[in-house]
PDB file of C-alpha atoms in Angstrom:
ATOM      1  CA  MET A   1     -73.041-146.653 196.633  1.00 94.00           C
ATOM      2  CA  ARG A   2     -72.910-145.463 193.458  1.00 96.00           C
ATOM      3  CA  ILE A   3     -74.524-142.729 191.270  1.00 97.00           C
ATOM      4  CA  GLN A   4     -74.606-143.973 187.449  1.00 97.00           C
ATOM      5  CA  ILE A   5     -75.426-141.153 184.966  1.00 97.00           C
ATOM      6  CA  LEU A   6     -74.612-142.625 182.039  1.00 98.00           C
ATOM      7  CA  GLY A   7     -77.522-142.783 180.360  1.00 97.00           C
ATOM      8  CA  PRO A   8     -80.898-142.066 182.365  1.00 96.00           C
ATOM      9  CA  LEU A   9     -79.228-141.123 185.821  1.00 97.00           C
ATOM     10  CA  PHE A  10     -80.097-143.275 189.046  1.00 96.00           C
ATOM     11  CA  VAL A  11     -78.396-144.488 192.710  1.00 97.00           C
ATOM     12  CA  GLU A  12     -77.295-148.204 193.218  1.00 96.00           C
ATOM     13  CA  HIS A  13     -77.628-149.587 196.300  1.00 95.00           C
ATOM     14  CA  GLU A  14     -76.381-153.088 196.989  1.00 93.00           C
ATOM     15  CA  ASP A  15     -76.494-154.252 193.735  1.00 92.00           C
ATOM     16  CA  GLN A  16     -80.488-152.230 193.466  1.00 96.00           C
ATOM     17  CA  PRO A  17     -81.043-149.771 191.656  1.00 96.00           C
ATOM     18  CA  HIS A  18     -83.282-146.468 193.141  1.00 96.00           C
ATOM     19  CA  ASP A  19     -85.040-144.062 191.294  1.00 95.00           C
ATOM     20  CA  ILE A  20     -83.879-139.990 193.089  1.00 94.00           C
ATOM     21  CA  GLY A  21     -87.136-138.806 192.447  1.00 87.00           C
ATOM     22  CA  SER A  22     -87.811-135.051 191.565  1.00 90.00           C
ATOM     23  CA  ALA A  23     -86.020-133.533 188.298  1.00 93.00           C
ATOM     24  CA  LYS A  24     -85.101-130.634 190.574  1.00 94.00           C
ATOM     25  CA  SER A  25     -83.398-133.554 192.912  1.00 95.00           C
ATOM     26  CA  ARG A  26     -81.727-135.011 189.558  1.00 96.00           C
ATOM     27  CA  THR A  27     -80.165-132.302 188.511  1.00 96.00           C
ATOM     28  CA  ILE A  28     -78.755-131.441 191.687  1.00 97.00           C
ATOM     29  CA  LEU A  29     -77.459-134.431 191.578  1.00 97.00           C
ATOM     30  CA  ALA A  30     -75.720-134.670 188.232  1.00 97.00           C
ATOM     31  CA  MET A  31     -74.320-131.173 189.019  1.00 96.00           C
ATOM     32  CA  LEU A  32     -72.950-132.363 192.224  1.00 97.00           C
ATOM     33  CA  SER A  33     -71.931-135.931 189.938  1.00 97.00           C
ATOM     34  CA  LEU A  34     -69.824-134.144 187.980  1.00 96.00           C
ATOM     35  CA  GLY A  35     -67.358-132.488 189.935  1.00 90.00           C
ATOM     36  CA  VAL A  36     -67.431-135.295 192.531  1.00 90.00           C
ATOM     37  CA  GLY A  37     -65.269-134.005 195.615  1.00 90.00           C
ATOM     38  CA  LEU A  38     -65.581-131.167 194.575  1.00 93.00           C
ATOM     39  CA  PRO A  39     -67.979-127.815 195.458  1.00 95.00           C
ATOM     40  CA  VAL A  40     -70.512-126.487 193.528  1.00 96.00           C
ATOM     41  CA  THR A  41     -71.423-123.154 194.530  1.00 96.00           C
ATOM     42  CA  VAL A  42     -74.524-122.013 195.210  1.00 94.00           C
ATOM     43  CA  ASP A  43     -74.843-119.819 192.623  1.00 92.00           C
ATOM     44  CA  GLN A  44     -73.677-122.289 189.744  1.00 94.00           C
ATOM     45  CA  LEU A  45     -76.370-124.508 191.225  1.00 95.00           C
ATOM     46  CA  VAL A  46     -79.081-121.585 191.231  1.00 93.00           C
ATOM     47  CA  ASP A  47     -78.200-120.593 187.966  1.00 91.00           C
ATOM     48  CA  GLU A  48     -78.575-124.012 186.450  1.00 93.00           C
ATOM     49  CA  LEU A  49     -81.856-124.895 187.723  1.00 92.00           C
ATOM     50  CA  TRP A  50     -83.598-120.886 187.575  1.00 88.00           C
ATOM     51  CA  PRO A  51     -82.011-118.561 185.289  1.00 82.00           C
ATOM     52  CA  ASP A  52     -84.939-116.111 184.951  1.00 76.00           C
ATOM     53  CA  SER A  53     -85.691-116.385 188.515  1.00 69.00           C
ATOM     54  CA  ALA A  54     -85.327-113.647 191.069  1.00 62.00           C
ATOM     55  CA  THR A  55     -81.629-115.157 193.436  1.00 63.00           C
ATOM     56  CA  GLY A  56     -83.753-114.621 197.143  1.00 67.00           C
ATOM     57  CA  ASN A  57     -86.169-117.179 196.087  1.00 84.00           C
ATOM     58  CA  ALA A  58     -84.539-119.375 193.700  1.00 86.00           C
ATOM     59  CA  ARG A  59     -81.872-120.195 197.435  1.00 87.00           C
ATOM     60  CA  ASN A  60     -84.240-120.567 199.210  1.00 89.00           C
ATOM     61  CA  ALA A  61     -86.038-123.438 196.902  1.00 91.00           C
ATOM     62  CA  LEU A  62     -82.703-124.613 196.587  1.00 93.00           C
ATOM     63  CA  GLN A  63     -82.109-125.420 200.286  1.00 94.00           C
ATOM     64  CA  ALA A  64     -85.351-127.075 199.765  1.00 94.00           C
ATOM     65  CA  ASN A  65     -84.854-129.669 197.426  1.00 95.00           C
ATOM     66  CA  ILE A  66     -81.242-129.612 198.560  1.00 96.00           C
ATOM     67  CA  VAL A  67     -83.320-130.736 201.719  1.00 96.00           C
ATOM     68  CA  ARG A  68     -85.611-133.732 199.244  1.00 96.00           C
ATOM     69  CA  LEU A  69     -82.633-134.295 197.796  1.00 97.00           C
ATOM     70  CA  ARG A  70     -80.531-135.608 201.549  1.00 97.00           C
ATOM     71  CA  LYS A  71     -83.794-137.319 202.985  1.00 96.00           C
ATOM     72  CA  ARG A  72     -84.369-139.539 199.471  1.00 96.00           C
ATOM     73  CA  LEU A  73     -80.383-140.578 199.320  1.00 96.00           C
ATOM     74  CA  SER A  74     -80.910-141.299 203.022  1.00 96.00           C
ATOM     75  CA  GLN A  75     -83.998-143.827 202.577  1.00 96.00           C
ATOM     76  CA  ILE A  76     -81.906-145.599 199.964  1.00 96.00           C
ATOM     77  CA  THR A  77     -78.462-146.343 201.740  1.00 95.00           C
ATOM     78  CA  GLY A  78     -79.584-145.122 205.614  1.00 93.00           C
ATOM     79  CA  GLU A  79     -76.796-143.237 205.713  1.00 93.00           C
ATOM     80  CA  SER A  80     -77.489-139.285 206.910  1.00 94.00           C
ATOM     81  CA  GLY A  81     -77.987-137.697 203.598  1.00 91.00           C
ATOM     82  CA  ASP A  82     -75.597-134.428 205.206  1.00 94.00           C
ATOM     83  CA  GLN A  83     -73.019-136.605 205.020  1.00 95.00           C
ATOM     84  CA  ILE A  84     -73.608-137.320 201.752  1.00 96.00           C
ATOM     85  CA  VAL A  85     -74.370-134.506 199.830  1.00 97.00           C
ATOM     86  CA  ARG A  86     -72.103-131.914 202.946  1.00 97.00           C
ATOM     87  CA  THR A  87     -72.522-128.397 202.874  1.00 96.00           C
ATOM     88  CA  THR A  88     -69.426-126.233 202.775  1.00 95.00           C
ATOM     89  CA  SER A  89     -68.444-122.594 202.653  1.00 94.00           C
ATOM     90  CA  ILE A  90     -69.515-121.427 199.463  1.00 94.00           C
ATOM     91  CA  GLY A  91     -72.861-124.462 198.179  1.00 95.00           C
ATOM     92  CA  TYR A  92     -72.757-127.920 198.160  1.00 97.00           C
ATOM     93  CA  VAL A  93     -70.043-131.290 197.741  1.00 97.00           C
ATOM     94  CA  LEU A  94     -70.585-134.933 197.094  1.00 97.00           C
ATOM     95  CA  ALA A  95     -68.839-137.119 199.375  1.00 96.00           C
ATOM     96  CA  LEU A  96     -67.681-139.964 197.517  1.00 95.00           C
ATOM     97  CA  PRO A  97     -64.884-141.286 196.004  1.00 95.00           C
ATOM     98  CA  SER A  98     -64.900-140.691 192.177  1.00 95.00           C
ATOM     99  CA  GLU A  99     -65.135-144.383 191.625  1.00 96.00           C
ATOM    100  CA  ALA A 100     -68.519-144.341 192.785  1.00 97.00           C
ATOM    101  CA  ILE A 101     -69.081-142.576 189.785  1.00 98.00           C
ATOM    102  CA  ASP A 102     -69.402-144.611 186.975  1.00 98.00           C
ATOM    103  CA  ALA A 103     -68.521-141.593 184.297  1.00 98.00           C
ATOM    104  CA  GLN A 104     -65.741-141.642 186.611  1.00 97.00           C
ATOM    105  CA  ARG A 105     -64.884-145.466 185.825  1.00 98.00           C
ATOM    106  CA  PHE A 106     -65.499-144.250 182.466  1.00 98.00           C
ATOM    107  CA  LEU A 107     -63.276-141.787 181.971  1.00 98.00           C
ATOM    108  CA  THR A 108     -60.518-143.828 183.867  1.00 98.00           C
ATOM    109  CA  THR A 109     -60.368-147.170 182.136  1.00 98.00           C
ATOM    110  CA  ALA A 110     -60.965-145.362 178.956  1.00 98.00           C
ATOM    111  CA  GLU A 111     -57.855-143.659 179.352  1.00 98.00           C
ATOM    112  CA  GLN A 112     -55.814-146.673 180.293  1.00 98.00           C
ATOM    113  CA  GLY A 113     -57.340-148.412 176.972  1.00 98.00           C
ATOM    114  CA  SER A 114     -56.253-145.445 175.005  1.00 98.00           C
ATOM    115  CA  ARG A 115     -53.192-144.979 176.387  1.00 98.00           C
ATOM    116  CA  ALA A 116     -52.137-148.699 175.383  1.00 98.00           C
ATOM    117  CA  VAL A 117     -53.940-149.267 171.804  1.00 97.00           C
ATOM    118  CA  GLY A 118     -49.966-149.029 170.348  1.00 95.00           C
ATOM    119  CA  THR A 119     -48.176-151.001 173.076  1.00 97.00           C
ATOM    120  CA  ASP A 120     -50.790-154.413 173.356  1.00 98.00           C
ATOM    121  CA  PRO A 121     -53.405-154.361 171.460  1.00 97.00           C
ATOM    122  CA  VAL A 122     -55.430-156.869 172.863  1.00 97.00           C
ATOM    123  CA  ARG A 123     -54.967-155.662 176.843  1.00 98.00           C
ATOM    124  CA  ALA A 124     -56.498-151.780 175.323  1.00 98.00           C
ATOM    125  CA  ALA A 125     -59.756-153.753 173.534  1.00 97.00           C
ATOM    126  CA  GLU A 126     -60.108-155.197 176.292  1.00 98.00           C
ATOM    127  CA  LEU A 127     -59.840-152.695 178.772  1.00 98.00           C
ATOM    128  CA  LEU A 128     -62.086-150.002 176.253  1.00 98.00           C
ATOM    129  CA  GLY A 129     -64.707-152.581 175.942  1.00 98.00           C
ATOM    130  CA  THR A 130     -65.334-152.330 178.986  1.00 98.00           C
ATOM    131  CA  ALA A 131     -65.348-149.467 179.779  1.00 98.00           C
ATOM    132  CA  LEU A 132     -67.437-148.502 176.823  1.00 98.00           C
ATOM    133  CA  ARG A 133     -70.136-151.252 178.782  1.00 98.00           C
ATOM    134  CA  MET A 134     -71.135-148.672 181.229  1.00 98.00           C
ATOM    135  CA  TRP A 135     -72.960-147.089 179.072  1.00 98.00           C
ATOM    136  CA  ARG A 136     -76.842-147.239 179.013  1.00 96.00           C
ATOM    137  CA  GLY A 137     -77.564-144.450 176.645  1.00 95.00           C
ATOM    138  CA  PRO A 138     -76.407-141.194 175.815  1.00 95.00           C
ATOM    139  CA  ALA A 139     -74.830-139.254 179.104  1.00 97.00           C
ATOM    140  CA  LEU A 140     -77.702-137.927 181.875  1.00 97.00           C
ATOM    141  CA  LEU A 141     -80.443-139.221 179.253  1.00 95.00           C
ATOM    142  CA  ASP A 142     -83.084-137.738 181.536  1.00 94.00           C
ATOM    143  CA  VAL A 143     -81.419-134.781 183.932  1.00 94.00           C
ATOM    144  CA  VAL A 144     -83.396-131.340 182.308  1.00 86.00           C
ATOM    145  CA  GLY A 145     -80.729-129.328 183.284  1.00 81.00           C
ATOM    146  CA  GLY A 146     -78.916-126.237 182.516  1.00 88.00           C
ATOM    147  CA  PRO A 147     -75.724-125.689 180.534  1.00 91.00           C
ATOM    148  CA  ARG A 148     -73.790-127.482 182.840  1.00 93.00           C
ATOM    149  CA  CYS A 149     -75.533-130.121 181.956  1.00 95.00           C
ATOM    150  CA  ARG A 150     -75.257-130.415 178.717  1.00 94.00           C
ATOM    151  CA  GLY A 151     -71.822-129.522 178.585  1.00 96.00           C
ATOM    152  CA  GLY A 152     -70.977-132.206 181.077  1.00 96.00           C
ATOM    153  CA  ALA A 153     -72.961-134.767 179.035  1.00 96.00           C
ATOM    154  CA  THR A 154     -71.607-133.374 175.532  1.00 96.00           C
ATOM    155  CA  SER A 155     -68.214-133.636 176.580  1.00 97.00           C
ATOM    156  CA  LEU A 156     -68.706-137.482 178.056  1.00 97.00           C
ATOM    157  CA  ASP A 157     -70.720-138.512 174.677  1.00 97.00           C
ATOM    158  CA  GLU A 158     -67.643-136.772 172.410  1.00 97.00           C
ATOM    159  CA  ARG A 159     -64.973-139.378 175.037  1.00 98.00           C
ATOM    160  CA  ARG A 160     -67.607-142.405 174.503  1.00 98.00           C
ATOM    161  CA  LEU A 161     -67.048-141.577 170.668  1.00 98.00           C
ATOM    162  CA  ALA A 162     -62.766-141.546 171.271  1.00 98.00           C
ATOM    163  CA  ALA A 163     -63.436-144.686 173.402  1.00 98.00           C
ATOM    164  CA  ARG A 164     -64.750-146.331 170.477  1.00 98.00           C
ATOM    165  CA  GLU A 165     -62.166-145.250 167.833  1.00 98.00           C
ATOM    166  CA  ASP A 166     -59.609-146.129 170.029  1.00 98.00           C
ATOM    167  CA  LEU A 167     -61.465-149.777 170.283  1.00 98.00           C
ATOM    168  CA  ILE A 168     -62.278-150.296 166.706  1.00 98.00           C
ATOM    169  CA  ALA A 169     -58.054-148.928 166.423  1.00 97.00           C
ATOM    170  CA  ALA A 170     -56.851-151.349 168.430  1.00 98.00           C
ATOM    171  CA  LYS A 171     -58.729-154.326 166.515  1.00 97.00           C
ATOM    172  CA  LEU A 172     -57.925-153.461 163.636  1.00 97.00           C
ATOM    173  CA  ALA A 173     -53.694-153.740 165.412  1.00 96.00           C
ATOM    174  CA  THR A 174     -54.615-157.299 166.082  1.00 95.00           C
ATOM    175  CA  GLY A 175     -55.889-158.159 161.908  1.00 93.00           C
ATOM    176  CA  ALA A 176     -59.863-158.040 162.952  1.00 93.00           C
ATOM    177  CA  GLU A 177     -60.417-156.060 160.182  1.00 93.00           C
ATOM    178  CA  ARG A 178     -63.244-157.800 159.047  1.00 93.00           C
ATOM    179  CA  VAL A 179     -65.243-157.956 162.566  1.00 94.00           C
ATOM    180  CA  VAL A 180     -65.657-154.371 162.200  1.00 96.00           C
ATOM    181  CA  VAL A 181     -66.828-153.874 158.799  1.00 97.00           C
ATOM    182  CA  SER A 182     -70.485-153.803 160.157  1.00 96.00           C
ATOM    183  CA  GLU A 183     -69.835-151.247 162.850  1.00 96.00           C
ATOM    184  CA  LEU A 184     -67.838-149.433 160.962  1.00 97.00           C
ATOM    185  CA  ARG A 185     -71.004-149.092 158.681  1.00 97.00           C
ATOM    186  CA  GLN A 186     -72.602-148.312 161.194  1.00 97.00           C
ATOM    187  CA  LEU A 187     -70.867-145.306 162.769  1.00 97.00           C
ATOM    188  CA  VAL A 188     -69.823-143.833 159.357  1.00 97.00           C
ATOM    189  CA  THR A 189     -73.731-143.378 158.682  1.00 96.00           C
ATOM    190  CA  GLU A 190     -74.612-141.881 162.277  1.00 96.00           C
ATOM    191  CA  HIS A 191     -71.365-139.995 163.354  1.00 96.00           C
ATOM    192  CA  PRO A 192     -69.938-138.981 159.216  1.00 96.00           C
ATOM    193  CA  GLU A 193     -68.723-135.158 160.392  1.00 96.00           C
ATOM    194  CA  ARG A 194     -65.499-137.776 162.029  1.00 96.00           C
ATOM    195  CA  GLU A 195     -63.797-138.724 159.815  1.00 97.00           C
ATOM    196  CA  LYS A 196     -61.582-141.576 161.926  1.00 97.00           C
ATOM    197  CA  PHE A 197     -64.482-143.544 160.955  1.00 98.00           C
ATOM    198  CA  SER A 198     -64.001-143.596 157.448  1.00 98.00           C
ATOM    199  CA  GLU A 199     -60.517-143.985 157.207  1.00 97.00           C
ATOM    200  CA  GLN A 200     -60.810-147.046 159.325  1.00 98.00           C
ATOM    201  CA  LEU A 201     -63.773-148.089 157.978  1.00 98.00           C
ATOM    202  CA  MET A 202     -61.921-147.402 154.350  1.00 97.00           C
ATOM    203  CA  LEU A 203     -59.022-149.330 155.990  1.00 97.00           C
ATOM    204  CA  ALA A 204     -60.734-152.454 156.785  1.00 97.00           C
ATOM    205  CA  LEU A 205     -62.302-152.744 153.740  1.00 97.00           C
ATOM    206  CA  TYR A 206     -59.013-152.135 152.256  1.00 96.00           C
ATOM    207  CA  ARG A 207     -57.810-155.367 154.040  1.00 95.00           C
ATOM    208  CA  SER A 208     -60.520-157.151 153.424  1.00 95.00           C
ATOM    209  CA  GLY A 209     -59.553-156.993 149.987  1.00 94.00           C
ATOM    210  CA  ARG A 210     -62.698-154.656 148.651  1.00 95.00           C
ATOM    211  CA  GLN A 211     -60.337-152.166 147.533  1.00 95.00           C
ATOM    212  CA  ALA A 212     -63.714-150.696 145.544  1.00 96.00           C
ATOM    213  CA  GLU A 213     -65.828-150.175 148.228  1.00 97.00           C
ATOM    214  CA  ALA A 214     -62.755-148.186 150.527  1.00 97.00           C
ATOM    215  CA  VAL A 215     -62.882-146.401 147.243  1.00 97.00           C
ATOM    216  CA  ASP A 216     -66.464-145.954 147.432  1.00 97.00           C
ATOM    217  CA  THR A 217     -66.460-144.621 151.276  1.00 97.00           C
ATOM    218  CA  PHE A 218     -63.739-142.139 150.168  1.00 97.00           C
ATOM    219  CA  HIS A 219     -65.647-140.513 148.128  1.00 97.00           C
ATOM    220  CA  TYR A 220     -69.041-140.661 150.102  1.00 96.00           C
ATOM    221  CA  ALA A 221     -66.941-138.530 152.870  1.00 97.00           C
ATOM    222  CA  ARG A 222     -65.551-136.237 150.309  1.00 97.00           C
ATOM    223  CA  ARG A 223     -68.993-135.581 149.264  1.00 97.00           C
ATOM    224  CA  TRP A 224     -70.777-135.643 152.818  1.00 97.00           C
ATOM    225  CA  LEU A 225     -67.955-132.712 153.706  1.00 97.00           C
ATOM    226  CA  ASP A 226     -68.086-130.483 151.116  1.00 96.00           C
ATOM    227  CA  THR A 227     -72.096-130.787 150.885  1.00 96.00           C
ATOM    228  CA  GLU A 228     -72.910-130.226 154.559  1.00 96.00           C
ATOM    229  CA  LEU A 229     -69.441-128.166 155.838  1.00 96.00           C
ATOM    230  CA  GLY A 230     -68.177-127.177 152.877  1.00 96.00           C
ATOM    231  CA  LEU A 231     -64.743-129.030 153.617  1.00 96.00           C
ATOM    232  CA  ALA A 232     -62.607-131.036 152.124  1.00 96.00           C
ATOM    233  CA  PRO A 233     -60.806-134.093 153.840  1.00 95.00           C
ATOM    234  CA  GLY A 234     -58.753-134.005 156.157  1.00 96.00           C
ATOM    235  CA  ARG A 235     -54.674-134.567 155.676  1.00 96.00           C
ATOM    236  CA  GLY A 236     -55.167-138.415 157.001  1.00 95.00           C
ATOM    237  CA  LEU A 237     -58.243-139.424 154.970  1.00 97.00           C
ATOM    238  CA  SER A 238     -56.613-137.729 151.731  1.00 96.00           C
ATOM    239  CA  GLN A 239     -53.424-139.529 152.073  1.00 96.00           C
ATOM    240  CA  LEU A 240     -55.531-142.986 152.719  1.00 96.00           C
ATOM    241  CA  TYR A 241     -56.949-142.815 150.249  1.00 96.00           C
ATOM    242  CA  HIS A 242     -54.063-141.647 148.190  1.00 95.00           C
ATOM    243  CA  ARG A 243     -52.575-144.577 149.480  1.00 95.00           C
ATOM    244  CA  ILE A 244     -55.130-147.270 148.786  1.00 96.00           C
ATOM    245  CA  LEU A 245     -54.785-146.144 145.043  1.00 95.00           C
ATOM    246  CA  ASN A 246     -51.446-146.783 145.287  1.00 93.00           C
ATOM    247  CA  HIS A 247     -51.523-150.636 147.014  1.00 91.00           C
ATOM    248  CA  ASP A 248     -49.329-148.769 149.419  1.00 89.00           C
ATOM    249  CA  HIS A 249     -47.269-152.022 151.804  1.00 86.00           C
ATOM    250  CA  VAL A 250     -47.600-149.806 155.221  1.00 82.00           C
ATOM    251  CA  LEU A 251     -51.346-150.653 154.921  1.00 88.00           C
ATOM    252  CA  GLY A 252     -50.561-154.281 155.411  1.00 77.00           C
TER     253      GLY A 252
END
């Protein structure tokens, strides 16, 4: 059994996708999946599901939803739900290996790829591409959770963007400047706050013989940072701009 949370949440068993059921069941499974193998306390689950409810009533409701989730997992897998979602002294734990969760596989593969960017960019691009293809949309897309689910989703989405930065860095290191220009233009438009994408677009344009467009990209980033955040461009963006103006040989 595998649990997919990089997009809408569902359970995969024998290569078949299965909906987990109610919104509460999805939230509980999301909480357990974010910390797979680690106990999630009753209080944490109650706070996530019913932040404004009386503790006693919410605890009873949690137990009922755990029973419902276990039953659904048993229907999907043919195994005992009690053995998948186990009771601990403080709460519940998802008794699955970390690789059963797509988010964990993504994090492991992306980290391997990121470490290889400087030494083996071709291999890095393969690993990072594999990691990014695991995504089907924003993390926990259909989970209506509280702060822990939102925080977990935000952290995963942030790591996804970092992996895209690393993938583009690997491609730039292999001479694929022209290939990444279109993708980088979209990323700069969608995430103007991430100066790294602007830097990468400037470098790709410069190496493609499009110095004027590279300079325009800097000024677009500078204006956006000033207007929206009241900030000046960071050191990396500013240094790259001056190197482009001076045709610095280190840019390739």
